[in-house]
Coordinates of C-alpha atoms and ligand atoms in Angstrom, one line a residue:
Chain A
M1 CA 24.4 -11.9 37.7
T2 CA 22.3 -10.1 40.3
Q3 CA 19.8 -7.5 39.3
Q4 CA 21.8 -4.7 40.8
T5 CA 25.0 -5.5 39.0
R6 CA 23.1 -5.9 35.8
A7 CA 21.4 -2.6 36.2
R8 CA 24.8 -1.0 36.9
R9 CA 26.4 -2.6 33.9
T10 CA 23.8 -1.4 31.5
G11 CA 24.1 2.0 33.0
S12 CA 20.4 2.5 33.0
P13 CA 18.8 1.8 36.3
T14 CA 15.2 1.7 35.2
S15 CA 12.9 3.8 37.4
G16 CA 9.4 3.4 36.2
V17 CA 6.6 5.7 37.2
G18 CA 2.9 4.7 37.5
V19 CA 0.6 5.1 34.5
A20 CA -3.2 5.3 34.6
T21 CA -6.2 6.1 32.5
R22 CA -9.5 7.5 33.6
D23 CA -12.7 6.9 31.7
V24 CA -11.1 7.0 28.3
H25 CA -13.4 7.1 25.3
L26 CA -12.3 7.1 21.7
S27 CA -14.3 6.6 18.5
F28 CA -13.2 6.1 14.9
G29 CA -16.1 7.7 13.1
S30 CA -19.1 5.8 14.3
N31 CA -17.0 3.0 15.7
H32 CA -17.0 3.5 19.5
V33 CA -13.7 1.6 20.2
L34 CA -12.9 2.6 23.7
R35 CA -15.9 3.0 26.0
G36 CA -14.6 4.3 29.3
V37 CA -11.4 2.5 30.1
D38 CA -9.9 2.8 33.6
L39 CA -6.5 1.3 34.4
D40 CA -3.9 1.7 37.0
V41 CA -0.4 0.4 36.6
P42 CA 1.6 1.2 39.7
A43 CA 5.2 2.2 39.3
A44 CA 7.6 -0.7 38.7
S45 CA 4.8 -3.1 38.0
T46 CA 3.7 -5.0 34.9
A47 CA 0.1 -5.2 33.7
C48 CA -0.9 -7.5 30.9
V49 CA -3.9 -6.7 28.7
I50 CA -5.7 -9.6 27.2
G51 CA -8.8 -9.8 25.1
P52 CA -10.3 -10.8 21.8
S53 CA -9.3 -9.2 18.5
G54 CA -10.9 -5.8 17.9
S55 CA -11.6 -5.2 21.6
G56 CA -9.4 -2.0 21.6
K57 CA -6.2 -3.2 23.1
S58 CA -3.9 -1.6 20.6
T59 CA -6.0 1.6 20.5
L60 CA -5.7 1.8 24.3
L61 CA -1.9 1.6 24.2
R62 CA -1.8 4.3 21.5
V63 CA -3.9 6.6 23.7
V64 CA -1.5 6.1 26.6
N65 CA 1.4 7.5 24.5
R66 CA -0.9 9.8 22.6
L67 CA -0.3 8.5 19.2
L68 CA -4.1 8.8 19.4
E69 CA -5.9 11.5 21.3
P70 CA -8.9 10.3 23.4
D71 CA -12.2 11.9 22.8
S72 CA -12.7 12.2 26.6
G73 CA -11.1 11.0 29.8
D74 CA -7.6 11.4 31.1
V75 CA -4.2 9.8 30.9
L76 CA -2.0 10.1 33.9
L77 CA 1.8 9.6 34.3
D78 CA 3.2 9.6 37.7
G79 CA -0.2 10.8 38.9
R80 CA -0.3 13.8 36.7
S81 CA -2.4 14.3 33.6
V82 CA -0.3 14.4 30.4
L83 CA -3.0 15.5 28.0
G84 CA -1.8 19.1 28.2
D85 CA 1.8 18.2 27.6
D86 CA 3.7 18.4 24.4
P87 CA 2.9 14.9 22.9
D88 CA 6.4 14.6 21.3
V89 CA 8.0 15.1 24.7
L90 CA 5.6 12.7 26.4
R91 CA 6.4 10.0 23.9
Q92 CA 10.1 10.2 24.9
R93 CA 8.9 9.2 28.4
V94 CA 6.8 6.3 27.1
G95 CA 8.6 3.7 25.0
M96 CA 6.6 1.5 22.7
V97 CA 7.3 -1.9 21.0
F98 CA 5.2 -3.0 18.1
Q99 CA 4.1 -6.4 16.8
H100 CA 5.9 -5.9 13.5
F101 CA 9.0 -4.4 15.1
N102 CA 8.9 -1.3 12.8
L103 CA 12.7 -1.0 12.7
F104 CA 13.9 1.5 10.1
P105 CA 15.2 -0.8 7.3
H106 CA 17.4 1.7 5.6
K107 CA 19.5 2.2 8.7
T108 CA 21.8 -0.1 10.6
V109 CA 20.9 -1.5 13.9
R110 CA 23.1 1.1 15.6
A111 CA 21.7 4.0 13.6
N112 CA 18.1 2.8 14.5
I113 CA 19.0 3.4 18.1
T114 CA 21.2 6.5 17.8
L115 CA 18.7 8.4 15.6
G116 CA 16.5 9.4 18.6
L117 CA 19.5 9.9 20.9
T118 CA 21.2 12.4 18.7
R119 CA 18.2 14.2 17.3
L120 CA 15.9 14.2 20.4
K121 CA 18.2 13.7 23.4
G122 CA 21.0 15.9 22.1
L123 CA 23.7 13.3 22.6
S124 CA 26.9 13.5 20.5
K125 CA 27.4 10.8 17.9
D126 CA 29.9 9.0 20.1
E127 CA 27.8 9.2 23.2
A128 CA 24.8 7.9 21.3
S129 CA 26.8 5.1 19.8
E130 CA 28.1 4.1 23.2
R131 CA 24.6 4.1 24.7
A132 CA 23.3 2.1 21.7
L133 CA 25.9 -0.5 22.3
V134 CA 25.1 -0.7 26.0
H135 CA 21.4 -1.4 25.2
L136 CA 22.2 -3.8 22.4
D137 CA 24.5 -5.7 24.7
R138 CA 21.7 -5.9 27.2
V139 CA 19.5 -7.7 24.6
G140 CA 22.5 -9.8 23.5
L141 CA 23.0 -8.2 20.1
A142 CA 25.9 -5.9 20.4
H143 CA 27.7 -7.9 17.7
K144 CA 24.9 -7.0 15.2
A145 CA 25.3 -3.2 15.6
D146 CA 26.4 -2.6 12.0
V147 CA 24.1 -4.9 10.1
R148 CA 20.8 -3.8 8.7
P149 CA 17.6 -5.1 10.4
G150 CA 16.7 -7.1 7.3
N151 CA 19.6 -9.4 8.0
L152 CA 18.3 -10.3 11.4
S153 CA 15.8 -12.9 12.5
G154 CA 12.4 -11.7 13.7
G155 CA 13.4 -12.4 17.3
Q156 CA 16.5 -10.4 16.9
Q157 CA 14.7 -7.5 15.3
Q158 CA 12.2 -7.4 18.1
R159 CA 15.1 -7.3 20.7
V160 CA 16.6 -4.4 18.7
A161 CA 13.3 -2.6 18.8
I162 CA 13.2 -3.1 22.6
A163 CA 16.8 -1.8 22.8
R164 CA 15.8 1.2 20.6
A165 CA 12.9 2.1 22.9
L166 CA 15.0 1.6 26.1
A167 CA 17.9 3.7 24.9
M168 CA 15.5 6.7 25.1
E169 CA 15.3 5.9 28.9
P170 CA 11.6 5.8 29.1
E171 CA 9.7 5.7 32.4
V172 CA 7.0 3.4 31.0
M173 CA 7.1 0.7 28.3
L174 CA 4.2 -0.3 26.2
F175 CA 4.3 -3.6 24.3
D176 CA 1.7 -4.4 21.6
E177 CA 1.8 -8.1 20.9
A178 CA 5.5 -8.0 20.8
T179 CA 5.8 -11.7 20.1
S180 CA 2.8 -12.3 17.9
A181 CA 4.6 -12.1 14.6
L182 CA 7.5 -14.3 15.7
D183 CA 8.1 -18.0 14.9
P184 CA 7.5 -20.1 18.0
E185 CA 11.2 -20.8 18.6
L186 CA 12.0 -17.1 18.7
V187 CA 9.3 -16.1 21.1
K188 CA 11.2 -17.2 24.2
G189 CA 14.2 -14.9 23.8
V190 CA 12.0 -11.8 23.4
L191 CA 9.8 -12.8 26.4
A192 CA 13.0 -13.3 28.4
T193 CA 14.1 -9.8 27.6
M194 CA 10.8 -8.4 28.6
A195 CA 10.8 -10.4 31.9
D196 CA 14.3 -9.0 32.7
L197 CA 13.1 -5.5 32.2
A198 CA 10.1 -6.1 34.4
S199 CA 12.3 -7.5 37.1
E200 CA 14.5 -4.4 36.9
G201 CA 11.7 -2.2 37.9
M202 CA 10.3 -0.9 34.6
T203 CA 6.6 0.0 34.6
M204 CA 5.1 -2.1 31.7
L205 CA 1.8 -2.3 30.0
V206 CA 1.8 -5.4 27.9
V207 CA -0.8 -6.5 25.3
T208 CA -0.1 -10.1 24.8
H209 CA -1.5 -13.5 23.9
E210 CA 1.2 -15.2 25.9
M211 CA -0.8 -16.3 29.0
G212 CA 2.4 -17.9 30.4
F213 CA 4.1 -14.6 30.4
A214 CA 1.1 -12.8 32.0
R215 CA 0.9 -15.5 34.7
S216 CA 4.6 -15.4 35.6
V217 CA 5.6 -11.8 35.1
A218 CA 2.5 -9.6 35.6
Q219 CA 1.2 -8.3 38.9
Q220 CA -2.1 -7.5 37.2
V221 CA -4.1 -8.9 34.2
L222 CA -6.8 -6.9 32.5
F223 CA -9.3 -8.5 30.3
M224 CA -10.7 -6.1 27.6
D225 CA -13.8 -6.7 25.5
H226 CA -15.8 -4.3 23.4
G227 CA -13.8 -1.3 24.5
R228 CA -14.0 -1.9 28.2
V229 CA -11.9 -3.5 30.9
V230 CA -14.3 -6.2 31.8
E231 CA -12.3 -7.9 34.5
A232 CA -9.0 -7.1 36.2
G233 CA -7.0 -8.6 39.0
E234 CA -4.0 -10.7 40.0
P235 CA -3.1 -13.2 37.3
G236 CA -4.0 -16.1 39.6
A237 CA -7.5 -14.8 40.2
V238 CA -8.1 -13.8 36.6
F239 CA -6.9 -17.1 35.2
E240 CA -8.1 -19.6 37.9
A241 CA -11.3 -17.9 38.9
P242 CA -12.7 -15.8 36.1
R243 CA -15.9 -14.2 37.3
T244 CA -17.5 -13.1 34.0
E245 CA -18.9 -15.5 31.4
R246 CA -17.1 -13.5 28.7
L247 CA -13.7 -14.1 30.2
Q248 CA -14.5 -17.7 30.8
R249 CA -15.3 -18.1 27.2
F250 CA -12.2 -16.2 26.1
L251 CA -9.9 -18.3 28.3
S252 CA -11.4 -21.5 27.1
Q253 CA -10.5 -20.4 23.6
V254 CA -6.9 -19.3 24.2
L255 CA -5.7 -21.8 26.8
Chain B
M1 CA 22.1 0.3 -55.7
D2 CA 22.2 4.0 -56.4
A3 CA 19.0 4.6 -54.5
L4 CA 20.3 2.7 -51.5
N5 CA 23.5 4.9 -51.6
T6 CA 21.4 8.0 -51.7
V7 CA 19.4 6.9 -48.7
W8 CA 22.6 6.1 -46.9
D9 CA 24.1 9.4 -47.7
T10 CA 21.0 11.2 -46.6
F11 CA 21.4 9.9 -43.1
F12 CA 25.0 9.0 -42.7
D13 CA 27.0 11.5 -44.7
L14 CA 30.2 11.7 -42.7
D15 CA 31.2 15.0 -44.2
A16 CA 27.9 16.6 -43.2
M17 CA 28.3 15.2 -39.7
R18 CA 31.8 16.4 -39.5
A19 CA 30.7 19.9 -40.5
A20 CA 28.1 20.0 -37.7
L21 CA 30.2 18.4 -35.1
P22 CA 32.1 21.5 -33.8
D23 CA 28.8 23.4 -33.2
M24 CA 27.3 20.3 -31.6
L25 CA 30.2 20.0 -29.1
R26 CA 30.7 23.7 -28.4
V27 CA 27.2 25.0 -28.4
G28 CA 24.5 22.2 -28.6
L29 CA 25.7 19.8 -26.0
P30 CA 26.4 22.3 -23.3
N31 CA 23.1 24.0 -23.9
T32 CA 21.1 20.7 -23.8
L33 CA 22.9 19.7 -20.6
I34 CA 22.2 23.1 -19.0
L35 CA 18.5 22.9 -19.9
A36 CA 18.2 19.3 -18.7
L37 CA 20.3 19.7 -15.5
F38 CA 18.7 22.8 -14.2
S39 CA 15.2 21.7 -14.9
A40 CA 15.9 18.3 -13.4
L41 CA 17.2 20.0 -10.2
I42 CA 14.4 22.5 -9.9
G43 CA 11.8 19.9 -11.0
T44 CA 13.1 17.5 -8.2
V45 CA 12.9 20.2 -5.5
L46 CA 9.4 21.3 -6.6
G47 CA 8.4 17.7 -7.0
M48 CA 9.3 17.0 -3.4
V49 CA 7.4 20.0 -2.2
L50 CA 4.4 18.9 -4.3
A51 CA 4.6 15.3 -2.9
V52 CA 4.8 16.5 0.7
C53 CA 1.9 18.9 0.2
G54 CA -0.1 16.3 -1.6
L55 CA 0.3 14.0 1.4
S56 CA -0.3 16.7 4.0
Q57 CA -3.1 16.3 6.5
R58 CA -4.2 19.9 5.6
R59 CA -6.6 20.3 2.8
W60 CA -5.4 23.8 1.9
L61 CA -2.0 22.3 1.1
R62 CA -3.4 19.2 -0.6
W63 CA -5.6 20.6 -3.2
P64 CA -3.3 23.2 -4.7
A65 CA -0.7 20.4 -5.1
R66 CA -3.4 18.3 -6.8
L67 CA -4.4 21.1 -9.1
W68 CA -0.7 21.9 -10.0
T69 CA -0.1 18.3 -10.8
D70 CA -3.2 17.9 -12.9
V71 CA -2.4 21.0 -14.9
F72 CA 1.2 20.5 -15.7
R73 CA 0.9 16.7 -16.3
G74 CA -2.2 17.2 -18.4
L75 CA -1.1 19.9 -20.7
P76 CA 1.1 19.0 -23.8
A77 CA 4.7 20.0 -23.1
A78 CA 4.7 22.3 -26.1
V79 CA 1.7 24.2 -24.8
T80 CA 3.3 24.8 -21.4
I81 CA 6.6 25.8 -22.9
L82 CA 5.0 28.3 -25.3
L83 CA 2.6 29.7 -22.8
I84 CA 5.3 30.3 -20.3
G85 CA 8.2 31.1 -22.6
V86 CA 6.3 33.5 -24.8
G87 CA 3.6 34.7 -22.4
L88 CA 6.1 35.7 -19.7
A89 CA 8.8 36.8 -22.1
P90 CA 8.0 40.5 -21.6
L91 CA 8.5 40.1 -17.9
G92 CA 11.7 38.2 -18.4
L93 CA 13.1 40.7 -20.9
G94 CA 13.4 43.3 -18.1
I95 CA 15.2 40.9 -15.8
W96 CA 17.6 38.9 -18.0
G97 CA 17.3 40.3 -21.5
P98 CA 16.3 38.4 -24.6
N99 CA 17.4 35.0 -23.3
P100 CA 14.7 32.2 -23.6
Y101 CA 16.6 29.9 -21.3
P102 CA 15.3 31.0 -17.9
L103 CA 11.7 30.7 -19.0
G104 CA 12.4 27.5 -20.9
I105 CA 14.0 26.0 -17.8
L106 CA 11.1 27.2 -15.7
A107 CA 8.5 25.6 -18.1
L108 CA 10.5 22.3 -18.2
S109 CA 10.8 22.4 -14.4
L110 CA 7.1 22.9 -14.0
I111 CA 6.3 20.0 -16.2
A112 CA 8.9 17.8 -14.6
S113 CA 7.7 18.7 -11.1
A114 CA 4.3 17.4 -11.8
Y115 CA 5.6 14.0 -12.8
I116 CA 8.3 13.8 -10.2
G117 CA 5.9 14.9 -7.5
E118 CA 3.7 11.9 -8.4
I119 CA 6.7 9.6 -8.4
F120 CA 7.7 10.8 -4.9
R121 CA 4.2 10.6 -3.6
S122 CA 3.7 7.0 -4.7
G123 CA 7.1 6.1 -3.2
I124 CA 6.4 7.8 0.1
Q125 CA 2.9 6.3 0.3
S126 CA 4.3 2.8 -0.3
V127 CA 6.2 3.1 3.0
D128 CA 4.5 1.1 5.8
T129 CA 2.6 3.3 8.2
G130 CA 4.3 1.6 11.1
Q131 CA 7.5 3.4 10.2
L132 CA 6.0 6.9 11.0
E133 CA 4.3 5.4 14.0
A134 CA 7.6 4.0 15.3
A135 CA 9.3 7.4 14.7
R136 CA 6.6 9.2 16.5
A137 CA 6.6 6.7 19.3
L138 CA 10.3 7.6 19.9
G139 CA 9.3 11.2 20.3
F140 CA 9.7 12.6 16.7
S141 CA 7.1 15.0 15.5
R142 CA 5.2 13.9 12.4
P143 CA 7.2 16.2 10.1
S144 CA 10.5 15.0 11.5
G145 CA 9.4 11.4 11.2
M146 CA 8.5 12.0 7.6
R147 CA 11.8 13.7 6.9
L148 CA 14.1 11.3 8.7
V149 CA 12.4 8.0 8.3
V150 CA 9.6 7.9 5.7
I151 CA 10.8 10.1 2.9
P152 CA 14.3 8.6 2.6
Q153 CA 12.8 5.1 2.2
G154 CA 10.1 6.3 -0.2
V155 CA 12.7 8.1 -2.4
R156 CA 14.9 5.1 -2.5
R157 CA 12.2 2.9 -3.9
V158 CA 11.4 5.3 -6.8
L159 CA 14.9 6.1 -7.9
P160 CA 14.5 4.1 -11.1
A161 CA 11.3 6.0 -12.0
L162 CA 13.1 9.2 -11.1
V163 CA 15.9 8.6 -13.5
N164 CA 13.4 7.6 -16.2
Q165 CA 11.9 11.0 -15.7
F166 CA 15.3 12.7 -16.1
I167 CA 15.6 10.8 -19.4
A168 CA 12.3 12.1 -20.6
L169 CA 13.4 15.6 -19.5
I170 CA 16.5 15.5 -21.6
K171 CA 14.5 14.6 -24.6
E172 CA 11.8 17.2 -23.9
S173 CA 14.4 19.9 -23.5
S174 CA 14.6 20.0 -27.3
L175 CA 11.2 21.7 -27.3
V176 CA 12.7 25.0 -26.2
Y177 CA 13.4 25.7 -29.9
F178 CA 9.8 26.9 -29.9
L179 CA 11.0 30.0 -28.1
G180 CA 13.3 31.1 -30.8
L181 CA 17.0 30.7 -30.1
L182 CA 19.9 32.8 -31.1
A183 CA 22.8 31.0 -32.7
S184 CA 24.7 30.6 -29.5
Q185 CA 21.5 29.4 -27.6
R186 CA 20.8 26.5 -29.9
D187 CA 20.6 23.0 -28.3
L188 CA 21.6 19.7 -29.9
F189 CA 18.3 19.3 -31.7
R190 CA 18.2 22.8 -33.1
I191 CA 21.8 22.6 -34.5
G192 CA 21.0 19.3 -36.1
Q193 CA 17.8 20.6 -37.5
D194 CA 19.3 23.8 -38.9
A195 CA 22.1 21.9 -40.6
A196 CA 19.6 19.5 -42.1
A197 CA 17.3 22.3 -43.3
N198 CA 20.2 24.1 -44.9
T199 CA 21.7 21.2 -46.7
G200 CA 18.7 19.0 -47.3
N201 CA 20.7 16.2 -45.7
Q202 CA 19.6 14.6 -42.5
S203 CA 23.0 13.5 -41.3
A204 CA 23.5 16.3 -38.8
L205 CA 20.1 15.5 -37.2
V206 CA 21.3 11.9 -37.0
L207 CA 24.4 13.1 -35.2
A208 CA 22.2 15.1 -32.8
G209 CA 20.3 11.9 -32.2
L210 CA 23.5 10.1 -31.5
F211 CA 24.4 12.7 -28.9
Y212 CA 21.0 12.2 -27.2
L213 CA 21.5 8.5 -27.2
L214 CA 25.0 9.0 -25.7
I215 CA 23.4 10.7 -22.7
T216 CA 20.2 8.7 -22.3
V217 CA 21.4 5.1 -22.9
P218 CA 23.9 5.1 -20.1
L219 CA 21.1 6.6 -17.9
T220 CA 18.8 3.7 -18.8
H221 CA 21.6 1.4 -17.6
V222 CA 21.8 3.3 -14.4
V223 CA 18.1 2.7 -14.0
N224 CA 18.6 -1.0 -14.5
A225 CA 21.5 -1.1 -12.1
I226 CA 19.5 0.7 -9.3
D227 CA 16.6 -1.6 -10.0
R228 CA 18.7 -4.7 -9.7
R229 CA 20.3 -3.5 -6.5
L230 CA 17.0 -2.6 -4.9
R231 CA 15.6 -6.0 -5.8
E232 CA 18.6 -7.9 -4.5
G233 CA 18.6 -5.8 -1.3
R234 CA 14.9 -6.6 -0.8
R235 CA 15.6 -10.3 -1.3
A236 CA 18.4 -10.3 1.1
D237 CA 16.2 -8.6 3.6
G238 CA 13.5 -11.2 3.3
A239 CA 15.7 -14.3 3.1
A240 CA 17.8 -13.6 6.1
A241 CA 15.0 -13.5 8.5
E242 CA 14.4 -16.6 10.6
E243 CA 17.5 -18.5 9.4
P244 CA 18.3 -21.5 11.7
G245 CA 21.3 -20.0 13.5
A246 CA 19.2 -17.0 14.6
A247 CA 17.5 -18.6 17.5
T248 CA 20.8 -19.8 19.0
D249 CA 22.2 -16.3 19.3
P250 CA 23.5 -15.3 22.7
A251 CA 20.1 -14.7 24.2
P252 CA 19.7 -12.4 27.2
S253 CA 19.8 -14.2 30.5
T254 CA 16.8 -14.2 32.6
Q255 CA 16.1 -14.6 36.2
L256 CA 12.6 -15.8 35.6
A257 CA 11.6 -19.0 34.1
I258 CA 8.9 -18.5 31.6
S259 CA 6.7 -21.3 30.7
Q260 CA 5.8 -20.7 27.1
E261 CA 2.6 -22.7 26.7
P262 CA 0.9 -23.1 30.1
R263 CA -2.0 -25.4 30.5
Ligands
LIG1 N1 -6.8 3.9 12.7 C1 -8.0 3.3 12.8 N2 -9.0 3.8 12.0 C2 -10.2 3.3 12.1 N3 -10.6 2.2 12.9 C3 -9.6 1.7 13.6 C4 -8.2 2.2 13.6 N4 -7.5 1.5 14.4 C5 -8.3 0.5 15.0 N5 -9.6 0.7 14.5 C6 -10.7 -0.2 14.9 O1 -10.8 -0.1 16.3 C7 -11.2 -1.4 16.8 C8 -10.2 -1.8 17.8 O2 -9.0 -2.0 17.2 P1 -7.7 -2.4 18.0 O3 -6.6 -2.5 17.0 O4 -7.5 -1.5 19.1 O5 -8.0 -3.9 18.5 P2 -7.1 -4.9 19.2 O6 -7.8 -5.3 20.5 O7 -5.7 -4.5 19.3 O8 -7.2 -6.2 18.2 P3 -6.1 -7.2 17.8 O9 -6.0 -8.3 18.9 O10 -6.6 -7.8 16.5 O11 -4.8 -6.5 17.6 C9 -11.3 -2.3 15.6 O12 -12.7 -2.4 15.2 C10 -10.6 -1.6 14.5 O13 -11.1 -1.9 13.2
LIG2 MG1 -3.9 -5.0 18.3

């Protein structure tokens, strides 16, 4: 199936917009977690964020969709600052996928997806259900629409979580270690879904430990340490020719 | 043998029970149910308000909820019922006449709300913070996320404790007798006690006890049934994950080959 027919079939031609941050600072109490982060993810491209635990990767993602408010700096979507926008509306434009899926366990897979569609997008029940099925089909799980998330494997749950985010038709997708909680044999399916999405033109900011994914899918890799982007560039350059000693040390540990 | 018979008759004199039965059925049972039902309803609503306020980010909502809970959970039920039922009686007299029920229900509701509020709060707090985060990430405001995602899960988890609280409330409703009840206002306990006082025979009180058991014992079974279902549900949730067939599910196609572990 070509990308075009696929996009038509899913009914959701993804049209990402660029996302950027400018000199973002954020502290939790005395813990200065983000120390001036600049990033630029052009529309329809994928950037992977790598870095040691505690370097501020998750915090950075949460600033981008304003689950956390930065102390200073700016967040830009499509070249425009979003810090003055209604954060709830902004979050509809920025989808997010979490390490632990965070599906709603008391609702069926379908209801997980339709909740936002009916309540926030104003779709009727039938329209929402139809759209939910389209997005479930896209991740290969339409046949699981009426089961509860607890009856799915981790990999399936994460694909449902991706479908839930995509059903809101976001312009940017954030992934926070989407495969870190999965058994090794389930990682592949989720990465494949993410790669598909990237190839369809979604703008993606992906925190990951999957260096293979970063290498083959991302146009840009950012290495974070101690709340700063220490090194950024094309995957080839970052992985083959790391300039800083910190990145060299990090790569020797994870590769 | 005689002594044993006397003891038996003191508690299980069928004639005495039969004499009290009509009043129990016509007056006592409905009154007890009215007291318990209304205070359970009001207590649950107030309890939810308390729980939400107690978990609020705003301090001016949190501390009144805290104070309310401490007071009505800390006072003996009899003290609360007397203070409210007698203390506010002059006020009530103008509104609904010499009926102790509204104030009795109010007092019982306040007591129940303190306990139920704590039950709800612990349930809501036990829900993973990722749930609210996921709801907000979809575009829900914090209050909407609480209402649609977090609170339903929290309440489900504490249903057994909630029903236990209802059982306690049914028993506590007997304390309204402190407020002085007209003949038609007597609840199960008061009718049993009156008959026992008049006849010197406890059988009517035993009958009242049986009525209480008739209501509360089935409820304890309801608790157990809910408990069992929740437990089984949780086990099914955990066990199903990562079963062998899962990985072979129709996975999405991909145009890109992804090497999983590059060297
Ligand atoms: N809500 C919070 N309150 C206080 N401190 C926090 C909070 N969230 C994160 N932190 C702290 O901020 C720092 C960065 O955390 P963050 O989760 O962003 O790191 P990370 O790079 O995502 O790490 P990991 O790879 O382990 O997920 C850590 O020191 C962490 O303890
Ligand atoms: Mg993290």
